Amino acid sequence: MNEQEFLASYDPRAYPAVAVTVDVVALTIREGALHLLLIRRGEPPFAGHWALPGGFVRPDEDLITGARRELAEETGLGGERLHRIHLEQLGSYGDPDRDPRMRIVSVAHLAFAPDLPDAAAGSDADEAGWLPVTALPGRQLAFDHARVIDDGVERARSKLEYTPLATRFLAPEFTITELRAVYETVWGQPLHAGNFHRKVLSVPGFVESTGASTERGGARGGPRAKLYRAGDARLLHPALLRPAREEAVR
């Protein structure tokens, strides 16, 4: 039997139905705190519970396109600004009983971006908003999204150690103090300013000077701060380890 004959006789109904969805763990920094985009489901299953933006992958979509569409529906972003958001695949979640409707496998994605707009609930949600990650323990979460969120936040914390993705939370030009604030917010612990400054500048390609400075000094009237932009490094070597991990490897 050749391939054409095989496909003509192939019956997909002979196998159990499995659907594929995408979910998005979208993180940004607001008012000095790490925030996550969530929706309150307006329809069963889990009506009234908070959930990640997500939905079924359409027949003509690949996974990343479906994730971008779901993110756009809740944020109103589109065009070039949507494509500038860092979006990567986080993991696949396929426990047989994760969804009461049918066997559904979700491919979760992780998004980082600065200054994302206020959320707007889509047609299947009662409410949408940016919630502080620290407030999540008090929320009722749908499906297995508590696990997905935990995985996403840990991935973000880890990637800040070994990659320059912290710069994705900032404007194109930033100070080392602003970069340190990203690390402190995502890691959830304070860092020594002088040590952080020294480590950042010692990593080849992490940041590069713009040659410019801020228009004003700090809150106490100090000198103007130098401005930097993201460099061309894709991995940080040496890595910027979290304080507890740094102590463990010494």
mmCIF file of C-alpha atoms in Angstrom:
data_model
loop_
_atom_site.group_PDB
_atom_site.id
_atom_site.type_symbol
_atom_site.label_atom_id
_atom_site.label_comp_id
_atom_site.label_asym_id
_atom_site.label_seq_id
_atom_site.Cartn_x
_atom_site.Cartn_y
_atom_site.Cartn_z
ATOM 1 C CA MET A 1 0.000 0.000 0.000
ATOM 2 C CA ASN A 2 1.433 3.353 -1.012
ATOM 3 C CA GLU A 3 1.006 6.577 0.969
ATOM 4 C CA GLN A 4 -1.901 7.859 -1.117
ATOM 5 C CA GLU A 5 -3.833 4.626 -0.655
ATOM 6 C CA PHE A 6 -3.053 4.594 3.053
ATOM 7 C CA LEU A 7 -4.364 8.134 3.558
ATOM 8 C CA ALA A 8 -7.505 7.381 1.535
ATOM 9 C CA SER A 9 -8.332 4.466 3.845
ATOM 10 C CA TYR A 10 -7.249 6.128 7.090
ATOM 11 C CA ASP A 11 -10.109 6.787 9.542
ATOM 12 C CA PRO A 12 -9.189 9.211 12.371
ATOM 13 C CA ARG A 13 -12.476 8.329 14.107
ATOM 14 C CA ALA A 14 -10.917 4.998 15.003
ATOM 15 C CA TYR A 15 -8.902 6.773 17.695
ATOM 16 C CA PRO A 16 -10.042 8.659 20.826
ATOM 17 C CA ALA A 17 -10.605 12.377 20.262
ATOM 18 C CA VAL A 18 -7.945 14.680 21.743
ATOM 19 C CA ALA A 19 -8.099 18.482 21.557
ATOM 20 C CA VAL A 20 -5.205 20.941 21.827
ATOM 21 C CA THR A 21 -5.351 24.296 23.586
ATOM 22 C CA VAL A 22 -2.847 27.039 24.352
ATOM 23 C CA ASP A 23 -2.543 28.940 27.631
ATOM 24 C CA VAL A 24 -0.408 32.025 28.234
ATOM 25 C CA VAL A 25 1.455 32.937 31.425
ATOM 26 C CA ALA A 26 1.896 36.668 30.719
ATOM 27 C CA LEU A 27 4.088 38.548 33.205
ATOM 28 C CA THR A 28 4.774 42.241 33.554
ATOM 29 C CA ILE A 29 5.848 44.639 36.298
ATOM 30 C CA ARG A 30 3.351 47.162 37.623
ATOM 31 C CA GLU A 31 3.847 49.498 40.553
ATOM 32 C CA GLY A 32 6.997 47.670 41.550
ATOM 33 C CA ALA A 33 5.365 44.217 41.717
ATOM 34 C CA LEU A 34 5.284 41.210 39.409
ATOM 35 C CA HIS A 35 1.818 40.876 37.861
ATOM 36 C CA LEU A 36 0.125 38.061 35.968
ATOM 37 C CA LEU A 37 -2.694 38.348 33.443
ATOM 38 C CA LEU A 38 -5.783 36.349 34.478
ATOM 39 C CA ILE A 39 -9.401 36.118 33.372
ATOM 40 C CA ARG A 40 -12.474 35.168 35.388
ATOM 41 C CA ARG A 41 -14.293 32.487 33.447
ATOM 42 C CA GLY A 42 -17.861 33.323 32.514
ATOM 43 C CA GLU A 43 -18.890 29.870 31.317
ATOM 44 C CA PRO A 44 -18.528 26.271 32.518
ATOM 45 C CA PRO A 45 -16.388 24.458 33.262
ATOM 46 C CA PHE A 46 -15.039 26.327 36.284
ATOM 47 C CA ALA A 47 -17.365 29.314 35.820
ATOM 48 C CA GLY A 48 -16.361 32.074 38.229
ATOM 49 C CA HIS A 49 -12.826 30.745 38.658
ATOM 50 C CA TRP A 50 -9.716 32.643 37.568
ATOM 51 C CA ALA A 51 -7.758 31.194 34.659
ATOM 52 C CA LEU A 52 -4.934 31.944 32.277
ATOM 53 C CA PRO A 53 -5.795 33.451 28.897
ATOM 54 C CA GLY A 54 -6.145 30.566 26.496
ATOM 55 C CA GLY A 55 -8.329 28.570 24.189
ATOM 56 C CA PHE A 56 -8.527 25.915 21.514
ATOM 57 C CA VAL A 57 -6.016 26.017 18.678
ATOM 58 C CA ARG A 58 -7.771 26.745 15.413
ATOM 59 C CA PRO A 59 -7.377 24.346 12.476
ATOM 60 C CA ASP A 60 -5.264 26.834 10.492
ATOM 61 C CA GLU A 61 -3.001 27.898 13.397
ATOM 62 C CA ASP A 62 0.315 26.720 14.694
ATOM 63 C CA LEU A 63 0.841 26.871 18.463
ATOM 64 C CA ILE A 64 2.678 30.215 18.675
ATOM 65 C CA THR A 65 0.046 31.889 16.478
ATOM 66 C CA GLY A 66 -2.718 30.607 18.736
ATOM 67 C CA ALA A 67 -0.902 31.878 21.824
ATOM 68 C CA ARG A 68 -0.428 35.326 20.261
ATOM 69 C CA ARG A 69 -4.091 35.470 19.317
ATOM 70 C CA GLU A 70 -5.219 34.614 22.839
ATOM 71 C CA LEU A 71 -2.864 37.227 24.296
ATOM 72 C CA ALA A 72 -4.100 39.843 21.829
ATOM 73 C CA GLU A 73 -7.734 39.148 22.698
ATOM 74 C CA GLU A 74 -7.158 39.947 26.374
ATOM 75 C CA THR A 75 -4.739 42.884 25.993
ATOM 76 C CA GLY A 76 -5.905 44.571 22.799
ATOM 77 C CA LEU A 77 -2.362 44.483 21.452
ATOM 78 C CA GLY A 78 -1.786 43.880 17.795
ATOM 79 C CA GLY A 79 0.629 44.329 14.943
ATOM 80 C CA GLU A 80 4.293 44.985 15.580
ATOM 81 C CA ARG A 81 3.837 45.650 19.293
ATOM 82 C CA LEU A 82 2.344 42.196 19.818
ATOM 83 C CA HIS A 83 5.227 40.549 17.942
ATOM 84 C CA ARG A 84 7.808 42.415 20.062
ATOM 85 C CA ILE A 85 6.569 40.643 23.191
ATOM 86 C CA HIS A 86 8.880 37.815 24.176
ATOM 87 C CA LEU A 87 6.810 34.638 23.849
ATOM 88 C CA GLU A 88 8.218 31.156 24.339
ATOM 89 C CA GLN A 89 6.823 27.692 24.870
ATOM 90 C CA LEU A 90 6.724 26.778 28.561
ATOM 91 C CA GLY A 91 5.523 23.172 28.620
ATOM 92 C CA SER A 92 2.772 20.706 27.805
ATOM 93 C CA TYR A 93 0.074 19.658 30.276
ATOM 94 C CA GLY A 94 -1.891 16.533 29.476
ATOM 95 C CA ASP A 95 -3.216 14.801 32.595
ATOM 96 C CA PRO A 96 -6.268 12.817 31.393
ATOM 97 C CA ASP A 97 -8.619 14.455 33.920
ATOM 98 C CA ARG A 98 -7.320 18.050 33.729
ATOM 99 C CA ASP A 99 -10.474 19.145 31.863
ATOM 100 C CA PRO A 100 -13.921 17.627 32.528
ATOM 101 C CA ARG A 101 -15.134 18.157 28.939
ATOM 102 C CA MET A 102 -12.825 15.756 27.125
ATOM 103 C CA ARG A 103 -9.180 14.788 26.762
ATOM 104 C CA ILE A 104 -7.443 18.142 26.252
ATOM 105 C CA VAL A 105 -3.712 18.761 26.050
ATOM 106 C CA SER A 106 -2.608 22.333 26.727
ATOM 107 C CA VAL A 107 0.652 23.768 25.430
ATOM 108 C CA ALA A 108 1.458 26.658 27.746
ATOM 109 C CA HIS A 109 3.499 29.689 26.712
ATOM 110 C CA LEU A 110 5.375 32.291 28.748
ATOM 111 C CA ALA A 111 5.317 35.991 27.832
ATOM 112 C CA PHE A 112 7.452 38.860 29.198
ATOM 113 C CA ALA A 113 6.847 42.512 28.383
ATOM 114 C CA PRO A 114 6.927 45.993 29.941
ATOM 115 C CA ASP A 115 4.000 48.391 30.187
ATOM 116 C CA LEU A 116 1.319 46.034 28.949
ATOM 117 C CA PRO A 117 -2.102 47.707 28.755
ATOM 118 C CA ASP A 118 -5.063 47.066 31.008
ATOM 119 C CA ALA A 119 -6.796 43.817 30.222
ATOM 120 C CA ALA A 120 -10.159 43.623 28.458
ATOM 121 C CA ALA A 121 -12.289 40.541 29.005
ATOM 122 C CA GLY A 122 -13.060 38.521 25.897
ATOM 123 C CA SER A 123 -16.419 37.016 24.951
ATOM 124 C CA ASP A 124 -16.017 33.974 27.218
ATOM 125 C CA ALA A 125 -14.849 35.867 30.328
ATOM 126 C CA ASP A 126 -16.632 37.960 32.943
ATOM 127 C CA GLU A 127 -13.526 39.862 33.964
ATOM 128 C CA ALA A 128 -9.848 40.198 33.101
ATOM 129 C CA GLY A 129 -7.037 41.908 34.933
ATOM 130 C CA TRP A 130 -3.433 42.032 36.028
ATOM 131 C CA LEU A 131 -3.084 40.473 39.475
ATOM 132 C CA PRO A 132 0.002 40.548 41.710
ATOM 133 C CA VAL A 133 1.631 37.133 41.804
ATOM 134 C CA THR A 134 1.727 37.431 45.600
ATOM 135 C CA ALA A 135 -2.107 37.584 45.655
ATOM 136 C CA LEU A 136 -2.638 34.302 43.808
ATOM 137 C CA PRO A 137 -2.850 31.983 46.855
ATOM 138 C CA GLY A 138 -6.237 33.520 47.695
ATOM 139 C CA ARG A 139 -7.746 32.928 44.242
ATOM 140 C CA GLN A 140 -9.725 29.977 42.959
ATOM 141 C CA LEU A 141 -7.898 28.844 39.831
ATOM 142 C CA ALA A 142 -9.404 26.728 37.062
ATOM 143 C CA PHE A 143 -8.062 23.483 35.607
ATOM 144 C CA ASP A 144 -4.401 22.859 36.525
ATOM 145 C CA HIS A 145 -3.494 26.512 36.109
ATOM 146 C CA ALA A 146 -1.961 26.806 39.592
ATOM 147 C CA ARG A 147 0.694 24.328 38.475
ATOM 148 C CA VAL A 148 1.167 26.078 35.121
ATOM 149 C CA ILE A 149 1.590 29.447 36.846
ATOM 150 C CA ASP A 150 4.112 28.033 39.324
ATOM 151 C CA ASP A 151 6.094 26.585 36.425
ATOM 152 C CA GLY A 152 5.931 29.876 34.522
ATOM 153 C CA VAL A 153 7.097 32.047 37.404
ATOM 154 C CA GLU A 154 9.949 29.655 38.189
ATOM 155 C CA ARG A 155 10.954 29.621 34.510
ATOM 156 C CA ALA A 156 11.040 33.432 34.528
ATOM 157 C CA ARG A 157 13.156 33.513 37.684
ATOM 158 C CA SER A 158 15.575 30.957 36.266
ATOM 159 C CA LYS A 159 15.867 32.633 32.874
ATOM 160 C CA LEU A 160 16.898 35.881 34.539
ATOM 161 C CA GLU A 161 19.917 34.020 35.912
ATOM 162 C CA TYR A 162 21.219 32.691 32.609
ATOM 163 C CA THR A 163 19.774 34.956 29.887
ATOM 164 C CA PRO A 164 19.355 38.720 29.311
ATOM 165 C CA LEU A 165 15.557 38.491 29.325
ATOM 166 C CA ALA A 166 15.304 40.911 32.264
ATOM 167 C CA THR A 167 15.805 43.646 29.678
ATOM 168 C CA ARG A 168 12.448 42.616 28.133
ATOM 169 C CA PHE A 169 10.693 44.124 31.158
ATOM 170 C CA LEU A 170 12.268 47.538 30.442
ATOM 171 C CA ALA A 171 12.145 50.348 27.924
ATOM 172 C CA PRO A 172 14.793 50.233 25.154
ATOM 173 C CA GLU A 173 17.061 52.468 27.266
ATOM 174 C CA PHE A 174 17.392 51.928 31.016
ATOM 175 C CA THR A 175 19.611 52.448 34.023
ATOM 176 C CA ILE A 176 21.344 49.724 35.999
ATOM 177 C CA THR A 177 19.112 50.677 38.938
ATOM 178 C CA GLU A 178 16.012 49.970 36.821
ATOM 179 C CA LEU A 179 17.493 46.653 35.721
ATOM 180 C CA ARG A 180 18.207 45.737 39.335
ATOM 181 C CA ALA A 181 14.589 46.549 40.214
ATOM 182 C CA VAL A 182 13.447 43.938 37.665
ATOM 183 C CA TYR A 183 15.627 41.272 39.263
ATOM 184 C CA GLU A 184 14.461 42.203 42.760
ATOM 185 C CA THR A 185 10.813 42.127 41.701
ATOM 186 C CA VAL A 186 10.918 38.823 39.826
ATOM 187 C CA TRP A 187 13.166 37.094 42.367
ATOM 188 C CA GLY A 188 11.286 38.614 45.305
ATOM 189 C CA GLN A 189 14.375 39.636 47.293
ATOM 190 C CA PRO A 190 16.615 42.701 47.616
ATOM 191 C CA LEU A 191 20.052 42.811 45.989
ATOM 192 C CA HIS A 192 23.179 44.709 46.945
ATOM 193 C CA ALA A 193 23.315 47.690 44.569
ATOM 194 C CA GLY A 194 27.099 47.859 44.216
ATOM 195 C CA ASN A 195 27.570 44.123 43.716
ATOM 196 C CA PHE A 196 24.779 43.974 41.166
ATOM 197 C CA HIS A 197 26.212 46.895 39.187
ATOM 198 C CA ARG A 198 29.645 45.257 39.110
ATOM 199 C CA LYS A 199 28.283 41.856 38.063
ATOM 200 C CA VAL A 200 26.127 43.243 35.255
ATOM 201 C CA LEU A 201 29.006 45.177 33.707
ATOM 202 C CA SER A 202 31.308 42.157 33.987
ATOM 203 C CA VAL A 203 29.081 39.955 31.786
ATOM 204 C CA PRO A 204 30.130 40.340 28.141
ATOM 205 C CA GLY A 205 27.298 41.482 25.895
ATOM 206 C CA PHE A 206 24.663 41.771 28.622
ATOM 207 C CA VAL A 207 24.238 45.546 28.352
ATOM 208 C CA GLU A 208 25.969 48.268 26.404
ATOM 209 C CA SER A 209 26.247 51.967 27.121
ATOM 210 C CA THR A 210 24.201 54.390 25.032
ATOM 211 C CA GLY A 211 26.634 57.185 25.814
ATOM 212 C CA ALA A 212 23.783 59.182 27.330
ATOM 213 C CA SER A 213 22.549 59.815 30.857
ATOM 214 C CA THR A 214 19.238 60.501 32.529
ATOM 215 C CA GLU A 215 18.069 64.102 32.404
ATOM 216 C CA ARG A 216 17.939 64.305 36.188
ATOM 217 C CA GLY A 217 19.744 62.744 39.094
ATOM 218 C CA GLY A 218 18.254 60.446 41.680
ATOM 219 C CA ALA A 219 15.589 61.315 44.251
ATOM 220 C CA ARG A 220 18.277 62.752 46.531
ATOM 221 C CA GLY A 221 19.739 65.003 43.884
ATOM 222 C CA GLY A 222 22.690 62.761 43.084
ATOM 223 C CA PRO A 223 24.538 62.542 39.766
ATOM 224 C CA ARG A 224 22.705 61.634 36.597
ATOM 225 C CA ALA A 225 22.642 57.908 35.875
ATOM 226 C CA LYS A 226 24.146 56.362 32.750
ATOM 227 C CA LEU A 227 21.743 54.834 30.260
ATOM 228 C CA TYR A 228 22.196 51.367 28.787
ATOM 229 C CA ARG A 229 20.538 49.174 26.196
ATOM 230 C CA ALA A 230 20.398 45.403 25.793
ATOM 231 C CA GLY A 231 23.567 43.941 24.320
ATOM 232 C CA ASP A 232 23.926 41.073 21.862
ATOM 233 C CA ALA A 233 24.477 38.266 24.390
ATOM 234 C CA ARG A 234 21.992 35.405 24.291
ATOM 235 C CA LEU A 235 23.327 33.698 27.395
ATOM 236 C CA LEU A 236 24.938 35.267 30.457
ATOM 237 C CA HIS A 237 28.386 34.000 31.327
ATOM 238 C CA PRO A 238 29.055 34.221 34.179
ATOM 239 C CA ALA A 239 25.435 33.815 35.244
ATOM 240 C CA LEU A 240 23.693 36.140 37.722
ATOM 241 C CA LEU A 241 22.580 33.586 40.282
ATOM 242 C CA ARG A 242 19.899 34.221 42.872
ATOM 243 C CA PRO A 243 21.505 34.936 46.260
ATOM 244 C CA ALA A 244 20.452 31.593 47.802
ATOM 245 C CA ARG A 245 21.709 29.656 44.747
ATOM 246 C CA GLU A 246 24.895 31.693 44.680
ATOM 247 C CA GLU A 247 25.611 30.733 48.298
ATOM 248 C CA ALA A 248 24.911 27.076 47.505
ATOM 249 C CA VAL A 249 27.569 26.873 44.769
ATOM 250 C CA ARG A 250 30.321 28.514 46.791
#
